[in-house]
Rosetta silent file (secondary structure, phi, psi, omega in degrees, C-alpha in Angstrom):
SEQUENCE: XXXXXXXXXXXXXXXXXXXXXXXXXXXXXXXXXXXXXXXXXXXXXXXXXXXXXXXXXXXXXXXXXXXXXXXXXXXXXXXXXXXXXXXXXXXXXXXXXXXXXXXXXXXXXXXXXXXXXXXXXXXXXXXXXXXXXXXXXXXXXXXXXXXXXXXXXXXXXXXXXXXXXXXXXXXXXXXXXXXXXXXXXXXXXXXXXXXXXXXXXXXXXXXXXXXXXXXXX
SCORE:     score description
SCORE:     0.000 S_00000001
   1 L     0.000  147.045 -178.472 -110.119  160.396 -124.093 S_00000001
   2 E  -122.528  131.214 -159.164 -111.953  158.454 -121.244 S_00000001
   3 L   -88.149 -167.091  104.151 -112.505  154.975 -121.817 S_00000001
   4 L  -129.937  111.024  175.309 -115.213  152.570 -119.806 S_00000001
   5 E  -118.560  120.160  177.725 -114.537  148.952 -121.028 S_00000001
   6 E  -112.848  165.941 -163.187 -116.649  146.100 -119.790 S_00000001
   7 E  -131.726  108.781  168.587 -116.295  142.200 -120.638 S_00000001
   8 E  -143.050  114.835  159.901 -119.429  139.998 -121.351 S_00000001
   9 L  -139.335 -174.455  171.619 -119.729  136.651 -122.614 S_00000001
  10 L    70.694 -172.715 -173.044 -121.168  133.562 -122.129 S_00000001
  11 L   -90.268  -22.733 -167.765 -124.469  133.433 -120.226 S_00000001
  12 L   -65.795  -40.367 -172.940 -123.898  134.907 -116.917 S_00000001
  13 L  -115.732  130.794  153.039 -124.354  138.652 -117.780 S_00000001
  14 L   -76.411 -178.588 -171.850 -126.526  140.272 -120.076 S_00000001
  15 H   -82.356  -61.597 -161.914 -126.865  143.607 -122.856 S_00000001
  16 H   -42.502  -43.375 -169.678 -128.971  144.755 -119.854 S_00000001
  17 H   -83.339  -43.699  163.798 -125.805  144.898 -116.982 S_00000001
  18 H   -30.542  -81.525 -178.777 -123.671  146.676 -120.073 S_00000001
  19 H   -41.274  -30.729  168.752 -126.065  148.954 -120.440 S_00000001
  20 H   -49.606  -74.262 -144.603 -126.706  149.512 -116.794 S_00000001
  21 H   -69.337  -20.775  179.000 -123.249  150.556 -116.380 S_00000001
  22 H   -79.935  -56.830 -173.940 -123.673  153.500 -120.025 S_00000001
  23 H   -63.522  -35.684 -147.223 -126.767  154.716 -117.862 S_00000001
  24 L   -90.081   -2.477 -163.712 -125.145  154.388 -114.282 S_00000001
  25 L  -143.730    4.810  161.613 -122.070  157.057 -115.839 S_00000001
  26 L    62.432   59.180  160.897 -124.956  159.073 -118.168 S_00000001
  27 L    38.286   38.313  177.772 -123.405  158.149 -121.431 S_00000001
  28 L   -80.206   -6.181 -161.163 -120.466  160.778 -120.995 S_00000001
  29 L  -110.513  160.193  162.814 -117.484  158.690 -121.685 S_00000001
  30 L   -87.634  128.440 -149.560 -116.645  156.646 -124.917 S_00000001
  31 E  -105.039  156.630 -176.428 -117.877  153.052 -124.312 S_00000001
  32 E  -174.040  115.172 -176.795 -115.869  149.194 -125.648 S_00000001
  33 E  -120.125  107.514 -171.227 -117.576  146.053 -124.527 S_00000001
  34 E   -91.428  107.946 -170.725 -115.260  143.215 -125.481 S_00000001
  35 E  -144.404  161.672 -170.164 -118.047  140.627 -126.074 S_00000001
  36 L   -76.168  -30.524 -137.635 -119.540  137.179 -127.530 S_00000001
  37 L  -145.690   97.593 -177.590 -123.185  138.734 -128.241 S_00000001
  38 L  -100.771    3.750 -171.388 -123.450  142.455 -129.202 S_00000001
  39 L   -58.509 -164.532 -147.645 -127.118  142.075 -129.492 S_00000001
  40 L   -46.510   46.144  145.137 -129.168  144.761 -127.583 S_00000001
  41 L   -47.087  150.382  161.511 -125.975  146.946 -126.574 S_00000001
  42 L   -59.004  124.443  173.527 -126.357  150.563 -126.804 S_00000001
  43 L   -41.347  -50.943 -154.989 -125.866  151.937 -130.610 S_00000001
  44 L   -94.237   48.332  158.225 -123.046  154.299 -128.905 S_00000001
  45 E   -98.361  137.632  165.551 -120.830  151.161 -127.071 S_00000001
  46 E   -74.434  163.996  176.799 -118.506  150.354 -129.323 S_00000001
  47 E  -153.571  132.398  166.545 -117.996  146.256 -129.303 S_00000001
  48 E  -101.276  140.536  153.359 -114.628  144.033 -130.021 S_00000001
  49 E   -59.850   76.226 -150.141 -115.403  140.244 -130.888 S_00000001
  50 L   -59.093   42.679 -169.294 -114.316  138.132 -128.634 S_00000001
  51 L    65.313  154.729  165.249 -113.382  135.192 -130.772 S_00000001
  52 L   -86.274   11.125  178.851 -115.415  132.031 -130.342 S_00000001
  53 L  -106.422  153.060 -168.341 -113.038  130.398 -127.619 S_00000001
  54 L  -139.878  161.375  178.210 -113.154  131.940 -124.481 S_00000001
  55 L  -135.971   35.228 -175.075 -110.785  131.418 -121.624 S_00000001
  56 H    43.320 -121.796 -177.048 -113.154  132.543 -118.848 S_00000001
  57 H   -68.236  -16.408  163.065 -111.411  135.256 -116.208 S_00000001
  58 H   -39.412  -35.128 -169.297 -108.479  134.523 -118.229 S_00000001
  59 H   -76.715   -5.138  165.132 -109.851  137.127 -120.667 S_00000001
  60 H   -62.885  -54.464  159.063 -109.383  139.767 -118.350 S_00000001
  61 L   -45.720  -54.347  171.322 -105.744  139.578 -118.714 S_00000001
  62 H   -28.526  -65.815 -121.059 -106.529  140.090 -123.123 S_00000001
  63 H   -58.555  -62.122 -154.954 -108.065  143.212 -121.899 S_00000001
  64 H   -49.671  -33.158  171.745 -104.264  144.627 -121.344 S_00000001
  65 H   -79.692   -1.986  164.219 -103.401  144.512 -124.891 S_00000001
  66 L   -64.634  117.313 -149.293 -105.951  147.354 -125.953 S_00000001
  67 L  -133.060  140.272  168.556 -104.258  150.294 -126.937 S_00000001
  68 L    60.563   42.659  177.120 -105.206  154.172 -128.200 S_00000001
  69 L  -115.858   30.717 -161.540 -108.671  154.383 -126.352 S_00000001
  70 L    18.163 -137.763 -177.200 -106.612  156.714 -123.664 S_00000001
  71 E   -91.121  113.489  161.245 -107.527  155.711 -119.820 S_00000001
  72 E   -64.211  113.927  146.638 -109.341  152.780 -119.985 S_00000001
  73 E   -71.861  115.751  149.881 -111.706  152.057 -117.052 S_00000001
  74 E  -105.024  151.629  175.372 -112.664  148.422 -116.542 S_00000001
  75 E  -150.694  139.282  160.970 -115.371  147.440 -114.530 S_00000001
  76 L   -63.973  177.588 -178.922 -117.043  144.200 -113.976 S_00000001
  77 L  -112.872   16.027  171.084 -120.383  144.001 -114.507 S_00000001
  78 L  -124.217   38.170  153.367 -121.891  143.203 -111.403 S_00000001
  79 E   -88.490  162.497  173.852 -120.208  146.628 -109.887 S_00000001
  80 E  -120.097  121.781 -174.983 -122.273  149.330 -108.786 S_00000001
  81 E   -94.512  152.503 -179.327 -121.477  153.004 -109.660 S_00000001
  82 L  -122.307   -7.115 -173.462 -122.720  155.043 -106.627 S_00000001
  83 L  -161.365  145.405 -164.078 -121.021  158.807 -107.413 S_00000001
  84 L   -48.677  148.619  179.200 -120.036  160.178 -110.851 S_00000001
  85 L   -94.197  -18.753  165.092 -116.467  158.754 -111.622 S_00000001
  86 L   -22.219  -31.721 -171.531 -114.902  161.319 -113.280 S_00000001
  87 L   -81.784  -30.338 -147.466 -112.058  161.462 -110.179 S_00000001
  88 L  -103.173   10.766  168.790 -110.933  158.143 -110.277 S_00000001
  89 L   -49.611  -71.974 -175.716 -109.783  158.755 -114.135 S_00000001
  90 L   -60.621    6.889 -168.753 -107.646  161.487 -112.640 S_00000001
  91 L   -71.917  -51.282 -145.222 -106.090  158.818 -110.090 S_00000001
  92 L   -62.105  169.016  178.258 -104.083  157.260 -113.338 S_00000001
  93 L  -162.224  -96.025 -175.203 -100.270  158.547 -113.649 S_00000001
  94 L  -106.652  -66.556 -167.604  -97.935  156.087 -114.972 S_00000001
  95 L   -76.042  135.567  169.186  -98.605  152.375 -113.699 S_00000001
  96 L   -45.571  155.005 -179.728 -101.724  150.907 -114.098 S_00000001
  97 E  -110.374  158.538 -160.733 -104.397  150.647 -110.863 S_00000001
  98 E  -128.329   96.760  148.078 -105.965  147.975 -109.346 S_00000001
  99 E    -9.539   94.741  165.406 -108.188  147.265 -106.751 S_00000001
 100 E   -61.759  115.674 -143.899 -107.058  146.614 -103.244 S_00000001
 101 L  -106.643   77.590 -177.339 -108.841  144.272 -101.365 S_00000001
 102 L   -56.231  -56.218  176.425 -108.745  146.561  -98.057 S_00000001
 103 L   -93.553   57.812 -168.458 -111.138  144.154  -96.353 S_00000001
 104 L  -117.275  133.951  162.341 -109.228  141.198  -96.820 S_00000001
 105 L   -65.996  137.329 -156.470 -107.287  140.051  -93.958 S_00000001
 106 L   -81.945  -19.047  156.975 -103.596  140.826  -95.154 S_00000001
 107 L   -74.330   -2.391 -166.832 -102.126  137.271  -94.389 S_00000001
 108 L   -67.699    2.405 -177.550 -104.794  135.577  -96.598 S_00000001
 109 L   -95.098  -23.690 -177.567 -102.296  135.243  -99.849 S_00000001
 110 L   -77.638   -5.253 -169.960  -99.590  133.471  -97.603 S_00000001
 111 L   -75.823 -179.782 -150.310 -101.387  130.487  -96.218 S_00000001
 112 L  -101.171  144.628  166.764 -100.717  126.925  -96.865 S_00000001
 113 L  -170.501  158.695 -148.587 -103.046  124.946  -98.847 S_00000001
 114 L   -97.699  -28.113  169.151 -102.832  121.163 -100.427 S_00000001
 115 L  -104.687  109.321 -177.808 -103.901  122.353 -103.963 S_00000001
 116 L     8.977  -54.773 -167.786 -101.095  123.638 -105.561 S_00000001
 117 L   -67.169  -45.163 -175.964 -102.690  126.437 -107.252 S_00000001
 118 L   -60.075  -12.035  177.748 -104.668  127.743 -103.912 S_00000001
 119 L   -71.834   -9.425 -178.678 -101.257  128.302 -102.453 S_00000001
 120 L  -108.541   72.527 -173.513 -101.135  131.681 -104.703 S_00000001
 121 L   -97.809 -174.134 -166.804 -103.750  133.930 -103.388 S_00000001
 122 L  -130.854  121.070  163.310 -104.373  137.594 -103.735 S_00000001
 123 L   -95.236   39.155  179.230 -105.008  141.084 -102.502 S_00000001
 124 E  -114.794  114.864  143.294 -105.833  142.445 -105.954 S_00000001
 125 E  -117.319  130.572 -166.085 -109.154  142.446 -107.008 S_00000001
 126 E   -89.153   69.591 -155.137 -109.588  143.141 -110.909 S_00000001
 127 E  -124.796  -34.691  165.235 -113.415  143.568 -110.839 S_00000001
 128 E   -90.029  113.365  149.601 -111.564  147.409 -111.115 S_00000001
 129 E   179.498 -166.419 -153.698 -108.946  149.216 -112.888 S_00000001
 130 E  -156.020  132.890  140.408 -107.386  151.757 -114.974 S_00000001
 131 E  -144.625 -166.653 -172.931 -104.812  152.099 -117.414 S_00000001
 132 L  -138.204  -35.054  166.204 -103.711  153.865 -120.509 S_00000001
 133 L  -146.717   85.681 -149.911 -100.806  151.324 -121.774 S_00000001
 134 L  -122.522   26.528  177.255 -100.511  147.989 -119.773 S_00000001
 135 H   -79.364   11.026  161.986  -99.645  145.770 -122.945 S_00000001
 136 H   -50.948  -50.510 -162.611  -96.223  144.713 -120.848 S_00000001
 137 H   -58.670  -68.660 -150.138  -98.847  142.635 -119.011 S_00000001
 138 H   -79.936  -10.078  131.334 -100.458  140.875 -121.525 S_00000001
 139 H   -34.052  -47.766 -163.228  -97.223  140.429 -123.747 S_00000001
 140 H   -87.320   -5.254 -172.352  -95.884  138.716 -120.229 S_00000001
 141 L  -131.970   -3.306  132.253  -98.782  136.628 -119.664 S_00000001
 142 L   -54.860  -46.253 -156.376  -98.480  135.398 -123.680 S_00000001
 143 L   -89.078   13.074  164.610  -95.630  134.336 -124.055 S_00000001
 144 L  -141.414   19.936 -156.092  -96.268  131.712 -121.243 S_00000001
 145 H   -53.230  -38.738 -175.679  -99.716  131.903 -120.632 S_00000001
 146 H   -74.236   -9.313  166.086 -100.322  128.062 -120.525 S_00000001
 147 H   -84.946   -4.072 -166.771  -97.772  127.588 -117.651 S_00000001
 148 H  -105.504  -36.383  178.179  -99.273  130.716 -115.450 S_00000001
 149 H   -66.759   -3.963  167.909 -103.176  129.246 -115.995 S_00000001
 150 H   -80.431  -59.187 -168.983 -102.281  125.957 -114.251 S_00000001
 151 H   -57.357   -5.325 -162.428 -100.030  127.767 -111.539 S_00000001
 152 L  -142.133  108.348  165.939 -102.678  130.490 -110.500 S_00000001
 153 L   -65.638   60.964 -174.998 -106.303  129.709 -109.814 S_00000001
 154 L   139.767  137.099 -171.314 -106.933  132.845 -111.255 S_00000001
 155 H   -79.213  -35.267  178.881 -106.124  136.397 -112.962 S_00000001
 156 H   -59.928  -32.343  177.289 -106.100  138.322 -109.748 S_00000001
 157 H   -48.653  -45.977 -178.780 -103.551  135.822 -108.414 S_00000001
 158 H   -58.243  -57.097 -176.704 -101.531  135.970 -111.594 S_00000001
 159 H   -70.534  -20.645  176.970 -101.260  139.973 -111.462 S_00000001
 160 H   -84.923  -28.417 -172.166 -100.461  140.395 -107.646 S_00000001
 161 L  -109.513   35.134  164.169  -97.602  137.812 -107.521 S_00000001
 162 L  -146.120   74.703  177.017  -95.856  138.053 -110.710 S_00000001
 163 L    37.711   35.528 -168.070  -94.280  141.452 -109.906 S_00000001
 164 L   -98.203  149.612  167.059  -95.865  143.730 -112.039 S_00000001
 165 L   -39.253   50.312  174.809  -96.549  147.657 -111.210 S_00000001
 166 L   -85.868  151.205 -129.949 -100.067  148.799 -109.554 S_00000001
 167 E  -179.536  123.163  175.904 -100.905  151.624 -108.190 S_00000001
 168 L  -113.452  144.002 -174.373 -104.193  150.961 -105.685 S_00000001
 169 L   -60.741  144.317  153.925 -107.477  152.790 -106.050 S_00000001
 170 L   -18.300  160.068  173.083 -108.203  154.563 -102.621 S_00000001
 171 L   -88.710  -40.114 -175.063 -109.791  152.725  -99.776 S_00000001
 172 L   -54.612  -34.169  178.499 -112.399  155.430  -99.652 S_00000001
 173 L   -66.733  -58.579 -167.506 -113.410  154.639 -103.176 S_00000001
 174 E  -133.643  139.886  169.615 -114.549  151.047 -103.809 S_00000001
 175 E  -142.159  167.425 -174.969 -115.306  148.429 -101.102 S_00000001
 176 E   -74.353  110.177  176.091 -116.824  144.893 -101.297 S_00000001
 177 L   -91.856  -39.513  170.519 -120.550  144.446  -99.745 S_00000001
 178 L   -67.653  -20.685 -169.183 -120.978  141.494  -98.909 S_00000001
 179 L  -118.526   13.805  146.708 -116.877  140.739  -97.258 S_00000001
 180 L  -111.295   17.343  171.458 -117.571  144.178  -95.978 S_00000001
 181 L   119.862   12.073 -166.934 -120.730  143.174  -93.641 S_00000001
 182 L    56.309   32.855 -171.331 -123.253  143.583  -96.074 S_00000001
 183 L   -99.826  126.571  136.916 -123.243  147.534  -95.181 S_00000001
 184 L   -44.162   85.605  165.258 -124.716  149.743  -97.762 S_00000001
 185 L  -107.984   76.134 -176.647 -121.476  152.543  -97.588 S_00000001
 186 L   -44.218   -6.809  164.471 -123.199  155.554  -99.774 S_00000001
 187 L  -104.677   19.065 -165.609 -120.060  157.538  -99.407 S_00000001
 188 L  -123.298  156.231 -112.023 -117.755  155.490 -101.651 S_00000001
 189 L  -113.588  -58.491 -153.545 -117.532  155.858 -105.446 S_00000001
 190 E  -133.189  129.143  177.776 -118.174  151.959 -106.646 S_00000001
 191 E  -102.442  146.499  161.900 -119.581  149.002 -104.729 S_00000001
 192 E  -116.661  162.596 -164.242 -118.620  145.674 -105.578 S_00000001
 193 L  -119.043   42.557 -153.824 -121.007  142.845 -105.464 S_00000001
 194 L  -101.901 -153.244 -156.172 -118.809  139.850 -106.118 S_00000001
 195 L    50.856   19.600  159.908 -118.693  136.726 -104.346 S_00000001
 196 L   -29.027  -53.809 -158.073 -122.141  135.862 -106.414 S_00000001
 197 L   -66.566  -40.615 -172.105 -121.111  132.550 -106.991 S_00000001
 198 L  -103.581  -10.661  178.639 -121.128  130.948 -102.888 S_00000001
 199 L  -164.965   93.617 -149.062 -123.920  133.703 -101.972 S_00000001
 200 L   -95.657   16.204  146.021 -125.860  134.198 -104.523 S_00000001
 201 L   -25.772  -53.986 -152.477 -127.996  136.838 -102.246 S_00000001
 202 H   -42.554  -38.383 -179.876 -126.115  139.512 -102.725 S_00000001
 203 H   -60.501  -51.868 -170.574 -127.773  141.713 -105.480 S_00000001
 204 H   -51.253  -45.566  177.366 -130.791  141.426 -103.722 S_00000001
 205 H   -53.777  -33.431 -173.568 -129.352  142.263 -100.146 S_00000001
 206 H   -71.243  -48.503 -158.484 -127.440  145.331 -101.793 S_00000001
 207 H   -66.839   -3.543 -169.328 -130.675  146.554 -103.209 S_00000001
 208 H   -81.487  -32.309 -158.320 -132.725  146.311 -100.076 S_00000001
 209 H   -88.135  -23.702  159.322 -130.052  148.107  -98.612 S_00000001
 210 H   -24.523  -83.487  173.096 -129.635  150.439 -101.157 S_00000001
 211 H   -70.259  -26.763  154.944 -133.420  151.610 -101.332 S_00000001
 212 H   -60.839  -22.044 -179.526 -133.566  151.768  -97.525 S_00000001
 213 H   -68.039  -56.855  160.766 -131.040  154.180  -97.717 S_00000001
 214 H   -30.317  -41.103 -158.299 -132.598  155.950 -100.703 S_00000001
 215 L  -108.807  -15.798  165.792 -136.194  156.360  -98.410 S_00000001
 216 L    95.201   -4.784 -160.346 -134.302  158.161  -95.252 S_00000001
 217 L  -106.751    0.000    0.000 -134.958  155.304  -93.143 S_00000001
């Protein structure tokens, strides 16, 4: 079985970006939206509750404890699929996969920085990734979870530096558009659109670039 599991709560994302993503993969896959609000989802996404406390990207990390849905995709929900996905399924083998932040300069997790937390950065990005049985993680990030959410500004932080097992998606596969120039690259599997939050441009800029692309010009 092939999973695609997405995360929505709170206000930022809508039934609409869910759905997006059940259209964007032609409803071939078995669908699990771990969510606050199941209200216009698609009849076939399945939906877990996420409780009424939420612990923001922390909840990403939950994700890990999901079990007998065979390889689970996750994808955020402001990714873009750009080519059928079916390959990167076949990627998984034992250790879970990750995103690799190929267009990250490779010293940015070591620098120095005066708040504590910012001193743990990452070349992980979880906006992507695949497993089939990763509850080690999410065992490992219970039983001490309230000491690792002070020390780590963050879940990607948490999973690249506290020695756990990844396996990275291709480079060829998913890249960043905006901290990759804001290039439209049409021969790679999944764009991501993050960095929303300081440039809050971006969907629009992918789509211009997108639909210029689309038109030949």
């Amino acid at each position: 079985m092939k999973t695609i599991l997405t995360l929505k709560y709170g206000k930022k994302y809508t039934a609409a970006d869910v759905n997006r993503i059940y259209d964007a993969t032609r409803g071939k896959y078995n669908y699990v939206c771990v969510t606050d609000d199941a209200s216009e989802l698609y009849d076939d996404i399945y939906t877990i509750n996420i409780g009424s406390e939420t612990d923001g990207h922390w909840e990403k990390v939950k994700l890990f404890q999901l079990q007998g849905y065979g390889k689970i995709l996750y994808l955020d929900l402001d990714v873009r699929i750009q080519h059928d996905i079916d390959n990167l399924f076949d990627l998984l083998d034992t250790a879970p996969i990750i995103c690799y932040t190929y267009w990250k300069d490779k010293n940015f997790p070591y620098h120095k920085d005066a708040r504590w937390s910012f001193n743990y950065l990452s070349n992980f990005n979880s906006s992507v990734m695949l497993w089939e049985d990763a509850r080690h993680i999410y065992d490992y990030w219970e039983e001490n979870k309230d000491y690792y959410m002070v020390k780590y500004a963050g879940d990607d932080r948490f999973l690249y530096h506290e020695n756990f097992t990844f396996e990275h998606f291709p480079e060829n596969e998913i890249y960043s558009f905006k901290f990759s120039g804001n290039k439209y690259q049409p021969e790679k599997t999944i764009a991501l659109l993050n960095g929303q939050a300081d440039f809050p441009d971006i969907e629009k800029e992918y789509e211009n670039e997108f639909h210029l692309h689309q038109v030949g010009r």
